[in-house]
Short mmCIF file of C-alpha atoms in Angstrom, two decimals:
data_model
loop_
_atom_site.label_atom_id
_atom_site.label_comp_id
_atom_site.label_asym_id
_atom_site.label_seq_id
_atom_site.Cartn_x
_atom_site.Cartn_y
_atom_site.Cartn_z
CA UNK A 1 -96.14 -7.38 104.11
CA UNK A 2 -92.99 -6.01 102.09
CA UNK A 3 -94.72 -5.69 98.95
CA UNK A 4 -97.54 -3.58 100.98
CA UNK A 5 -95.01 -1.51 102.46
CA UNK A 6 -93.73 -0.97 99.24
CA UNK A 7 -97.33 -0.26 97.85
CA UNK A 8 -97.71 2.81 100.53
CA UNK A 9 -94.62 4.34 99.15
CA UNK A 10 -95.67 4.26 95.49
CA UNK A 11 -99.23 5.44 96.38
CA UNK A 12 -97.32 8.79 98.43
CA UNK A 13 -94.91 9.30 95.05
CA UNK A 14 -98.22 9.03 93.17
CA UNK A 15 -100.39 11.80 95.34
CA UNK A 16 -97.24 13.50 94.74
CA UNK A 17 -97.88 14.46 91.42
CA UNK A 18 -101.27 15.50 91.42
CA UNK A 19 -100.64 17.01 87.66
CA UNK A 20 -101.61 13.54 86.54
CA UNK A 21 -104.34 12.28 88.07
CA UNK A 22 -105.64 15.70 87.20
CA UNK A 23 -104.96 14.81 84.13
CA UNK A 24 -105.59 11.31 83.70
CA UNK A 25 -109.50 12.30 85.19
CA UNK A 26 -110.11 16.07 83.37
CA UNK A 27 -108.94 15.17 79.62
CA UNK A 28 -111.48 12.38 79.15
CA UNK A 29 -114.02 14.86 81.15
CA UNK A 30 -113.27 17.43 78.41
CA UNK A 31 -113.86 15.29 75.35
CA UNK A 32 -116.78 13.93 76.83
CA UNK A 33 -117.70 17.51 77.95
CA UNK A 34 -117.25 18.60 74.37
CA UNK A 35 -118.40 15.53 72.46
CA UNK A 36 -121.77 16.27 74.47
CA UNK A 37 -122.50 19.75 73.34
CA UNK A 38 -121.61 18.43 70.00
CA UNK A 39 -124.16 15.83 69.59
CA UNK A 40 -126.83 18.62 71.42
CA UNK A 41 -125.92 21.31 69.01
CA UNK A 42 -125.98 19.28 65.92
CA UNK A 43 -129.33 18.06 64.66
CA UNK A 44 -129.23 14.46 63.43
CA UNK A 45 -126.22 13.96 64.95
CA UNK A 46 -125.91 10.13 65.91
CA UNK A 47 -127.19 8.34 69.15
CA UNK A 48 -123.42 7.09 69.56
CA UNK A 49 -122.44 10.42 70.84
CA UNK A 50 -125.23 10.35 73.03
CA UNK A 51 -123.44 10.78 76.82
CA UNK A 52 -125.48 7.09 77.60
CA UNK A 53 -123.22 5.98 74.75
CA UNK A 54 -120.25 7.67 74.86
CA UNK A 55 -119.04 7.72 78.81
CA UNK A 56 -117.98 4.05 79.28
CA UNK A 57 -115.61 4.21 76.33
CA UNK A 58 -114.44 7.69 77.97
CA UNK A 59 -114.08 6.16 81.39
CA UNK A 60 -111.80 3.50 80.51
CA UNK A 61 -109.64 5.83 77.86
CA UNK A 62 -109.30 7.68 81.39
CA UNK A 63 -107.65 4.89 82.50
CA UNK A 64 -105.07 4.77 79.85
CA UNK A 65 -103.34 7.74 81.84
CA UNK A 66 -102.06 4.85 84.11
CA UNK A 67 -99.59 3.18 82.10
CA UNK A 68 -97.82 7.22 81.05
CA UNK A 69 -97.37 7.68 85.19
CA UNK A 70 -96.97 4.61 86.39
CA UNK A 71 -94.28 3.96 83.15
CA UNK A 72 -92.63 7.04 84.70
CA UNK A 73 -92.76 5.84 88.20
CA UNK A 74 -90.67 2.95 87.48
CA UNK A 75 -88.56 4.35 85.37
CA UNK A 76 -87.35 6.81 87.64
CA UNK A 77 -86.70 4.94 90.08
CA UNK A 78 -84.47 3.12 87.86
CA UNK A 79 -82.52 5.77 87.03
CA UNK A 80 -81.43 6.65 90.40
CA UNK A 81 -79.90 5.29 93.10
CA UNK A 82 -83.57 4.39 95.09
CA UNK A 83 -84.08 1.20 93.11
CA UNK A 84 -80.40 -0.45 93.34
CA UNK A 85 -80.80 -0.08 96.98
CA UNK A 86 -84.14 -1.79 96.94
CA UNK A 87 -82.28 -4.46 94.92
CA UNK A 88 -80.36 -5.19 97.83
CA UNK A 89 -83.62 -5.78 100.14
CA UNK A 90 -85.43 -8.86 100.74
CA UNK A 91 -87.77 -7.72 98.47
CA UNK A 92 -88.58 -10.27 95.22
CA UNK A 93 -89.65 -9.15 91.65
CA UNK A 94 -93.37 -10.13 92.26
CA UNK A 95 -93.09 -7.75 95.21
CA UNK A 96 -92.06 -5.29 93.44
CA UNK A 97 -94.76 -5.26 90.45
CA UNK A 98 -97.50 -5.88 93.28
CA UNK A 99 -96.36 -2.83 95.14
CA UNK A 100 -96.08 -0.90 92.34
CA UNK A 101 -99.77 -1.79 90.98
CA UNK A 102 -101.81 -1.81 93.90
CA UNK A 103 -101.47 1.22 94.40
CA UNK A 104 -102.58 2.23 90.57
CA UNK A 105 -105.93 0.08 90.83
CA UNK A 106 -106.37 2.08 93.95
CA UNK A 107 -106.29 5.46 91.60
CA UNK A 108 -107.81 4.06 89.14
CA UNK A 109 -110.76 2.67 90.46
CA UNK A 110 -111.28 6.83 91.86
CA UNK A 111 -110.69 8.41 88.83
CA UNK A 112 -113.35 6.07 86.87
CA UNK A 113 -115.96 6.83 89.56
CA UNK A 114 -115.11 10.94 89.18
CA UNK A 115 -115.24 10.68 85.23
CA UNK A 116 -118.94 8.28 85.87
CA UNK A 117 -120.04 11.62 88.48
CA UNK A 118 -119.15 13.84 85.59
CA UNK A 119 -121.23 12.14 83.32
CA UNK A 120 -123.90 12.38 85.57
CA UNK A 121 -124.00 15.83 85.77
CA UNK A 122 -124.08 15.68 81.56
CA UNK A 123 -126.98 13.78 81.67
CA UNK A 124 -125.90 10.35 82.38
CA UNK A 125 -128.20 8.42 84.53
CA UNK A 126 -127.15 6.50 87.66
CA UNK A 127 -128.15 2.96 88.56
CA UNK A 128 -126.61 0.59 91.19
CA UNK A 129 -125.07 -1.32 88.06
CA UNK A 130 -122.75 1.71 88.29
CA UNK A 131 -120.93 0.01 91.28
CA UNK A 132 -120.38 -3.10 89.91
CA UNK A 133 -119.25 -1.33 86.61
CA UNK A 134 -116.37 0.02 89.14
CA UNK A 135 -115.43 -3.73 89.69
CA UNK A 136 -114.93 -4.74 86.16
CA UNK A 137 -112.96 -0.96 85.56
CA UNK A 138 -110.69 -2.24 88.03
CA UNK A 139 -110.27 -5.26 86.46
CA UNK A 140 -109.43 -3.18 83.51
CA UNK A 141 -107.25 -1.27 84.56
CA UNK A 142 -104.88 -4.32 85.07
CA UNK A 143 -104.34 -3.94 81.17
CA UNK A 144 -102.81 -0.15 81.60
CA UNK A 145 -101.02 -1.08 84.79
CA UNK A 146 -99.40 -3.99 83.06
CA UNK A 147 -98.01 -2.00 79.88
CA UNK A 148 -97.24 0.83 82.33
CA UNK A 149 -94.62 -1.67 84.57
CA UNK A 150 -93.79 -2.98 81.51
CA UNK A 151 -92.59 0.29 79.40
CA UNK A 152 -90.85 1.77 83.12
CA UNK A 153 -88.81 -2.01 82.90
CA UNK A 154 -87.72 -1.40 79.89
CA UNK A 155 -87.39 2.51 78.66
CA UNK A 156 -85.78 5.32 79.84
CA UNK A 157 -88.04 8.42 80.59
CA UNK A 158 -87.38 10.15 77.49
CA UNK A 159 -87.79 7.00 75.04
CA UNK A 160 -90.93 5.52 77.38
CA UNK A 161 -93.07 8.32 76.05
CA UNK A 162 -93.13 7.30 72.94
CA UNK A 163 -94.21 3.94 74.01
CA UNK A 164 -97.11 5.35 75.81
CA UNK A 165 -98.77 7.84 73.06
CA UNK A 166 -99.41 4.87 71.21
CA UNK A 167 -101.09 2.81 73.67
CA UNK A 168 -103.24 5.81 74.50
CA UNK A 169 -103.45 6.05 70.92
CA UNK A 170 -104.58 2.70 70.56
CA UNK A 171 -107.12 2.99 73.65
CA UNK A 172 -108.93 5.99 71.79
CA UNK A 173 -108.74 4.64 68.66
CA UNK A 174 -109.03 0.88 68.79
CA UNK A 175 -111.47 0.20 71.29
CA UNK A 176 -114.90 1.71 69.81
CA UNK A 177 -115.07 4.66 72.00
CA UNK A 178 -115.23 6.94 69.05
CA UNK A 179 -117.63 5.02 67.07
CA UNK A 180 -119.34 2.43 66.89
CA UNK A 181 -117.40 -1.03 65.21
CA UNK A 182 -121.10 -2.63 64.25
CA UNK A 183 -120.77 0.47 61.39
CA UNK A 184 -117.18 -0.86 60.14
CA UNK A 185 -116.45 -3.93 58.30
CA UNK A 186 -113.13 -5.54 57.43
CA UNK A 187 -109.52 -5.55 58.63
CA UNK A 188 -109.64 -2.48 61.00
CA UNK A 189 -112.91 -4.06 62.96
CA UNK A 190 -111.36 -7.55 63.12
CA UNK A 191 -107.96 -6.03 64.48
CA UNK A 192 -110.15 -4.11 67.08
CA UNK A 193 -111.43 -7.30 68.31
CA UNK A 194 -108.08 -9.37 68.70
CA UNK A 195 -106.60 -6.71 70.87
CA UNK A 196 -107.82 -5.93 74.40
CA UNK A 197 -108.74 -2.50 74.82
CA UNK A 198 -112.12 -3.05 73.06
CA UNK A 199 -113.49 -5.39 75.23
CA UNK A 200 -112.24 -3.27 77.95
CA UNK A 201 -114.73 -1.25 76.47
CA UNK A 202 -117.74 -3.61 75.95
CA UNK A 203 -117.12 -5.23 79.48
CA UNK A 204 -118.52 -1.98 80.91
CA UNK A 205 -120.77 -1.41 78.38
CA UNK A 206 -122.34 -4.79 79.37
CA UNK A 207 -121.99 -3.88 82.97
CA UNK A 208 -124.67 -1.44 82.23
CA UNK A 209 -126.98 -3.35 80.05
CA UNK A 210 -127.34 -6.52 82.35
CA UNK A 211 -125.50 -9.04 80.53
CA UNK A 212 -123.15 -11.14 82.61
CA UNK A 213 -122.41 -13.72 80.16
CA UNK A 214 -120.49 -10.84 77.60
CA UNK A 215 -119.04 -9.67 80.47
CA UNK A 216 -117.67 -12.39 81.86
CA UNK A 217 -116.26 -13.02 78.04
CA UNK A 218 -114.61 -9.48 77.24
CA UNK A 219 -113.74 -9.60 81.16
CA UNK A 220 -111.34 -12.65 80.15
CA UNK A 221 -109.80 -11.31 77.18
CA UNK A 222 -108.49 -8.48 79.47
CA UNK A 223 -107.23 -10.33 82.14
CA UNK A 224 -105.78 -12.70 79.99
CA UNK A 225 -103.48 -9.75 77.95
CA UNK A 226 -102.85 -8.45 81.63
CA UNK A 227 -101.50 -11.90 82.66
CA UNK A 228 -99.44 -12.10 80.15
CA UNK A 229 -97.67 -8.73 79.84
CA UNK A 230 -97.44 -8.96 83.49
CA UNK A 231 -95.56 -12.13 83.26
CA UNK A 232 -93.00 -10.72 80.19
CA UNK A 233 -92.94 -7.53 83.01
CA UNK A 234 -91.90 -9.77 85.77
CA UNK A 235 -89.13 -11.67 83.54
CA UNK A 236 -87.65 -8.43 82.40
CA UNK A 237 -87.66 -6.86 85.50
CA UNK A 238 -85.97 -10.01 87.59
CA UNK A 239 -83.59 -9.81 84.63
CA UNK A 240 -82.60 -6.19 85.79
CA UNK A 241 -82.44 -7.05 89.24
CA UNK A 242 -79.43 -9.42 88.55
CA UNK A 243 -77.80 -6.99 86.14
#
């Protein structure tokens, strides 16, 4: 019950600053927007870029947005006075990195279903799989919570940006959104596969296409990388709470 308490406050401080759920929704809309057109305007242009294609690996970039406000979430309230207090409360760590995520599976489970309407209106075409593809993106966006409570445990505002741009970095770039990793051979394709954000990817992708077995697979992968940042989170965090 504390921890949902806690929860309603961080889901207030979140509606508070619209600016980034704008955000975290309407820059994935405009590169899909604009990666569209491209692939219409181009002849021979590749199938990849086709909006079928290319809005699952938007969707979830969209939910790279998490980790850059919920990061600053925490880390605010670390740097003033509301935190120490809470410190004081009855309140344990797991309480705190519940209340603090709920609410950001909450948000992120809306902002994937906007960026899947958007797509619709670009062509995409709806089936009822789309509602189960909002399950596993909520799954998913365990991974972006996770690194978001852990850079607000550990970074300052200023320095926690930093940390951020390169996991949204690595979402774009590491995860097959912008191309397809069957083309690429090598180093770069195996690292793709070892970290998460791929098969953040592919667990929607095979959402869509009806196969429960790859799903279940990348699906376990994520979790597993969420479990375990969320554990170094928690440690870090209790740490603080006893400095």
């Amino acid at each position: 019950m504390r921890a949902l308490t806690f929860s309603k406050r961080n889901f207030k401080e979140i509606l508070r600053d619209p600016l980034s759920l704008v955000f975290g929704v309407g820059f994935p809309v405009v590169l899909m927007t604009a990666m569209h057109l491209l692939s219409k305007s181009i002849e021979g242009m590749p199938d990849f870029f086709s909006i079928s294609t290319l809005a699952p690996g938007m969707v979830v970039f969209g939910l790279s947005f998490l980790s850059i406000f919920l990061g600053i979430l925490i880390s605010g309230d670390r740097e003033t006075a509301f935190l120490a207090r809470l410190f004081a409360s009855p309140l344990t760590a797991s309480d705190f990195l519940f209340g603090y995520s709920l609410p950001c599976v909450g948000v992120g489970v809306i902002q994937s279903a906007a960026s899947f309407c958007f797509a619709c209106l670009l062509g995409f075409r709806p089936t009822w799989k789309l509602l189960l593809c909002l399950l596993v993106l909520a799954a998913d966006s365990l991974l972006y919570i996770s690194l978001g409570v852990l850079s607000g445990t550990l970074f300052s505002q200023k320095a926690m940006s930093a940390f951020n741009t390169i996991i949204v970095n690595l979402s774009a770039w590491m995860s097959g959104t912008w191309f397809d990793l069957e083309m690429i051979k090598g180093g770069f394709k195996t690292v793709c596969e070892i970290l998460p954000f791929y098969h953040a990817v592919e667990a929607v992708k095979n959402t869509l296409g009806g196969d429960s077995k790859a799903v279940l697979v990348n699906l376990a992968v994520v979790l597993a990388y969420s479990a375990v940042i969320f554990i170094i989170a928690g440690i870090l965090f209790k740490k603080k709470m006893k400095d």
